[in-house]
């Protein structure tokens, strides 16, 4: 069966076409400007290719797996082909299992629910909350923030050497930090985990949109990522990797699709036989359009070529870092140092500014969208900002009035759809705000700095 799709990706000059690239927004100072979307680390704009593919499929949409009708069968084929496409994108092993979830957070919570009894989990405090928090029902060891990639490997090796060698163990690590953008030594950490009889799951939410991710080459046991960070809308995530723990676990959700056979018992209850395939953890009607969108994005990035995408992104990173370095009041946050390889995610603070105030001014006066706060990585931000990583903070909310010292930061992030003009306008706006100050007055409303009216 086949469904009309958008034209095959040609050799596209970067930046890749994305939705919203021509959107204009009003400025508080008057007039409008083309919006500069520099918050890719939260949600990347949808690739035009993905949107076109989804629009072409939409009239053929149907329920999957158990429908006899043509559209149901077509949708089933499309859904399962999407699974194969994403598995190829991740270079999965032949016996790996790929489960479609709602997000990276959902994927890691699914794996947490599938941990064997008495499993020990090791996770660095530097993780996003999606990979920091799901393991609390296990025996979890939180590792201090390392200051070099080599220190990360040594820290993990010491922790694993001290663990109970007889029980199962899991290491959870990010591929690229959602705060600093720095790449982590995943292959070396995987080798350390396996040398001590542990498994490893890679949070690739910030890595997969920027660099190729090979399950085999990195030698990780599982990988998780989200479609909405990979230029695909509709709220689908992926968990891919070894099948044994997933097959042995109770279904993440109990319901139709996960069950192979259900019958009444003589005692009045029900007896259930669960699927052993990915369907075991995909109960309910799956997000067919979301899965198709992720697969379309995987194809688009593969066809565009990561070598060219990485080269262009490194060019943008250099523009931003060089521009910010010319403003003495700006301090870029880093764990591993200026020379560490990274993706297009950069966080910084500005002397004399509350980060929420600064971000609000960038938006209201320049039409530039960035993010401020603690980025759902509170322990890491508090380490980078010189505070106790055990302190609590409200995600995204400033803790002081505009102009006062506050424990939060500003994050600029970009990717395959970002034109040079956006990062150039951002650097110029930072320089102007630091030099001349904001042109507008701001006030705090519901924990946010907003333009005063």
CSV table of C-alpha atoms in Angstrom, one decimal, residues 18-219:
chain,number,residue,atom,x,y,z
A,18,UNK,CA,10.7,25.0,8.9
A,19,UNK,CA,7.2,26.2,9.7
A,20,UNK,CA,7.0,29.7,11.2
A,21,UNK,CA,10.1,31.1,9.5
A,22,UNK,CA,8.0,34.0,8.1
A,23,UNK,CA,5.9,34.7,11.2
A,24,UNK,CA,5.9,38.3,12.3
A,25,UNK,CA,5.3,39.5,15.9
A,26,UNK,CA,4.5,42.9,17.4
A,27,UNK,CA,7.1,44.8,19.4
A,28,UNK,CA,6.2,46.9,22.5
A,29,UNK,CA,8.1,49.8,21.0
A,30,UNK,CA,6.0,49.7,17.9
A,31,UNK,CA,5.9,47.9,14.6
A,32,UNK,CA,6.5,44.2,13.8
A,33,UNK,CA,9.5,42.0,13.1
A,34,UNK,CA,10.1,38.5,11.8
A,35,UNK,CA,10.2,36.2,14.8
A,36,UNK,CA,13.6,34.7,15.7
A,37,UNK,CA,12.8,31.3,17.2
A,38,UNK,CA,15.9,30.5,19.4
A,39,UNK,CA,14.3,28.0,21.8
A,40,UNK,CA,14.9,24.8,19.8
A,41,UNK,CA,16.0,23.0,23.0
A,42,UNK,CA,12.4,23.2,24.3
A,43,UNK,CA,10.6,22.4,21.0
A,44,UNK,CA,12.0,22.8,17.6
A,45,UNK,CA,9.8,24.1,14.8
A,46,UNK,CA,8.4,21.5,12.5
A,47,UNK,CA,10.2,20.9,9.3
A,48,UNK,CA,8.2,21.9,6.2
A,49,UNK,CA,8.9,18.4,4.8
A,50,UNK,CA,7.4,16.8,7.9
A,51,UNK,CA,4.3,19.0,7.7
A,52,UNK,CA,3.8,18.2,4.0
A,53,UNK,CA,4.1,14.5,4.5
A,54,UNK,CA,1.6,14.6,7.4
A,55,UNK,CA,-0.8,16.7,5.3
A,56,UNK,CA,-0.6,14.3,2.4
A,57,UNK,CA,-1.4,11.3,4.7
A,58,UNK,CA,-4.2,13.0,6.7
A,59,UNK,CA,-7.1,12.1,4.4
A,60,UNK,CA,-6.0,8.5,4.6
A,61,UNK,CA,-5.9,8.4,8.4
A,62,UNK,CA,-7.5,5.4,10.1
A,63,UNK,CA,-7.2,3.3,13.2
A,64,UNK,CA,-4.4,0.7,13.3
A,65,UNK,CA,-3.8,-3.0,13.8
A,66,UNK,CA,-7.3,-4.4,14.0
A,67,UNK,CA,-9.3,-2.7,11.3
A,68,UNK,CA,-10.4,-4.6,8.2
A,69,UNK,CA,-11.0,-1.5,6.1
A,70,UNK,CA,-8.5,-0.2,3.5
A,71,UNK,CA,-7.6,3.0,5.5
A,72,UNK,CA,-7.0,1.0,8.7
A,73,UNK,CA,-4.7,-1.4,6.9
A,74,UNK,CA,-2.9,1.4,5.1
A,75,UNK,CA,-2.5,3.2,8.5
A,76,UNK,CA,-1.2,0.1,10.1
A,77,UNK,CA,1.4,-0.4,7.3
A,78,UNK,CA,2.4,3.3,7.7
A,79,UNK,CA,2.7,3.0,11.5
A,80,UNK,CA,4.8,-0.1,11.4
A,81,UNK,CA,7.0,1.3,8.6
A,82,UNK,CA,7.5,4.3,10.7
A,83,UNK,CA,8.8,2.0,13.4
A,84,UNK,CA,11.3,0.5,11.0
A,85,UNK,CA,12.4,3.9,9.7
A,86,UNK,CA,13.1,5.2,13.2
A,87,UNK,CA,15.0,2.0,14.1
A,88,UNK,CA,17.2,2.5,11.0
A,89,UNK,CA,17.7,6.1,12.0
A,90,UNK,CA,19.0,4.9,15.4
A,91,UNK,CA,21.0,2.0,13.8
A,92,UNK,CA,19.3,-0.4,16.2
A,93,UNK,CA,20.4,-4.1,16.5
A,94,UNK,CA,18.2,-6.7,14.8
A,95,UNK,CA,16.7,-8.0,18.1
A,96,UNK,CA,16.1,-4.5,19.6
A,97,UNK,CA,12.5,-3.4,20.3
A,98,UNK,CA,11.2,0.1,19.5
A,99,UNK,CA,8.3,1.5,21.5
A,100,UNK,CA,6.4,4.6,20.5
A,101,UNK,CA,5.7,6.7,23.6
A,102,UNK,CA,4.6,10.3,24.3
A,103,UNK,CA,8.0,11.9,24.9
A,104,UNK,CA,11.5,11.3,26.3
A,105,UNK,CA,10.0,11.7,29.8
A,106,UNK,CA,7.4,9.0,29.0
A,107,UNK,CA,10.1,6.7,27.5
A,108,UNK,CA,12.4,6.9,30.6
A,109,UNK,CA,9.4,6.4,33.0
A,110,UNK,CA,8.5,3.3,30.9
A,111,UNK,CA,12.0,2.0,31.3
A,112,UNK,CA,11.9,2.8,35.1
A,113,UNK,CA,8.7,0.8,35.4
A,114,UNK,CA,10.4,-2.1,33.6
A,115,UNK,CA,13.5,-2.3,35.9
A,116,UNK,CA,14.1,-5.8,37.4
A,117,UNK,CA,13.6,-6.1,41.1
A,118,UNK,CA,16.4,-4.6,43.3
A,119,UNK,CA,18.0,-2.8,40.3
A,120,UNK,CA,20.6,-0.2,41.1
A,121,UNK,CA,20.5,3.0,39.1
A,122,UNK,CA,23.3,5.5,38.6
A,123,UNK,CA,22.6,8.9,37.3
A,124,UNK,CA,24.6,12.2,37.3
A,125,UNK,CA,23.0,15.2,39.0
A,126,UNK,CA,23.6,17.0,35.7
A,127,UNK,CA,20.6,15.3,34.0
A,128,UNK,CA,17.4,16.9,32.9
A,129,UNK,CA,14.6,16.1,35.3
A,130,UNK,CA,13.2,13.7,32.7
A,131,UNK,CA,16.2,11.4,33.2
A,132,UNK,CA,17.0,12.4,36.8
A,133,UNK,CA,13.7,11.7,38.5
A,134,UNK,CA,12.0,8.5,37.1
A,135,UNK,CA,14.3,6.1,39.1
A,136,UNK,CA,13.2,7.0,42.7
A,137,UNK,CA,11.5,3.7,43.3
A,138,UNK,CA,14.8,1.9,42.6
A,139,UNK,CA,18.1,2.0,44.5
A,140,UNK,CA,19.4,5.1,42.9
A,141,UNK,CA,22.9,6.7,43.3
A,142,UNK,CA,23.2,10.3,42.3
A,143,UNK,CA,26.6,11.2,41.1
A,144,UNK,CA,28.2,14.7,41.5
A,145,UNK,CA,28.7,16.9,38.4
A,146,UNK,CA,32.0,16.2,36.7
A,147,UNK,CA,34.1,19.0,35.3
A,148,UNK,CA,35.6,17.1,32.4
A,149,UNK,CA,34.4,14.2,30.3
A,150,UNK,CA,37.3,12.1,31.7
A,151,UNK,CA,36.1,12.9,35.2
A,152,UNK,CA,32.6,11.7,34.3
A,153,UNK,CA,34.0,8.3,33.2
A,154,UNK,CA,36.2,8.0,36.4
A,155,UNK,CA,33.3,9.0,38.6
A,156,UNK,CA,31.1,6.4,37.1
A,157,UNK,CA,33.8,3.7,37.2
A,158,UNK,CA,34.3,4.3,41.0
A,159,UNK,CA,30.6,4.2,41.7
A,160,UNK,CA,30.1,1.0,39.8
A,161,UNK,CA,33.2,-0.6,41.4
A,162,UNK,CA,31.5,-0.1,44.8
A,163,UNK,CA,28.1,-1.5,43.8
A,164,UNK,CA,26.6,-4.9,44.6
A,165,UNK,CA,28.1,-7.0,41.7
A,166,UNK,CA,25.3,-9.6,41.8
A,167,UNK,CA,22.2,-7.6,41.1
A,168,UNK,CA,21.1,-5.7,37.9
A,169,UNK,CA,22.3,-2.1,37.4
A,170,UNK,CA,21.5,0.7,35.0
A,171,UNK,CA,23.3,3.9,34.1
A,172,UNK,CA,21.4,6.8,32.8
A,173,UNK,CA,23.2,9.6,30.9
A,174,UNK,CA,22.5,12.4,28.5
A,175,UNK,CA,24.0,12.7,25.1
A,176,UNK,CA,24.1,16.5,25.0
A,177,UNK,CA,23.2,18.8,27.9
A,178,UNK,CA,20.0,20.7,27.6
A,179,UNK,CA,21.7,23.5,29.6
A,180,UNK,CA,25.3,23.8,28.2
A,181,UNK,CA,24.9,21.9,25.0
A,182,UNK,CA,28.1,20.0,25.8
A,183,UNK,CA,28.5,16.5,24.4
A,184,UNK,CA,29.0,13.7,26.9
A,185,UNK,CA,31.4,10.8,26.4
A,186,UNK,CA,28.6,8.3,25.8
A,187,UNK,CA,30.7,5.6,24.2
A,188,UNK,CA,33.2,5.6,27.1
A,189,UNK,CA,30.5,5.7,29.7
A,190,UNK,CA,28.8,2.7,28.0
A,191,UNK,CA,32.1,0.8,28.1
A,192,UNK,CA,32.5,1.5,31.8
A,193,UNK,CA,29.0,0.4,32.5
A,194,UNK,CA,29.3,-2.9,30.6
A,195,UNK,CA,32.7,-3.6,32.2
A,196,UNK,CA,31.0,-3.6,35.6
A,197,UNK,CA,28.0,-5.6,34.5
A,198,UNK,CA,25.6,-2.7,34.2
A,199,UNK,CA,23.4,-1.5,31.3
A,200,UNK,CA,23.1,2.1,30.1
A,201,UNK,CA,20.2,4.2,28.7
A,202,UNK,CA,21.0,7.3,26.6
A,203,UNK,CA,18.8,10.4,26.9
A,204,UNK,CA,19.2,11.6,23.3
A,205,UNK,CA,16.5,14.3,23.4
A,206,UNK,CA,19.1,17.1,22.8
A,207,UNK,CA,21.6,14.9,20.8
A,208,UNK,CA,19.4,13.3,18.1
A,209,UNK,CA,18.3,16.5,16.4
A,210,UNK,CA,21.9,17.6,16.0
A,211,UNK,CA,24.1,14.5,15.6
A,212,UNK,CA,23.6,11.0,14.3
A,213,UNK,CA,22.8,8.5,17.1
A,214,UNK,CA,23.9,4.9,16.5
A,215,UNK,CA,22.8,2.4,19.2
A,216,UNK,CA,25.4,0.0,17.9
A,217,UNK,CA,28.3,2.4,17.6
A,218,UNK,CA,27.7,4.0,21.0
A,219,UNK,CA,27.0,0.5,22.4
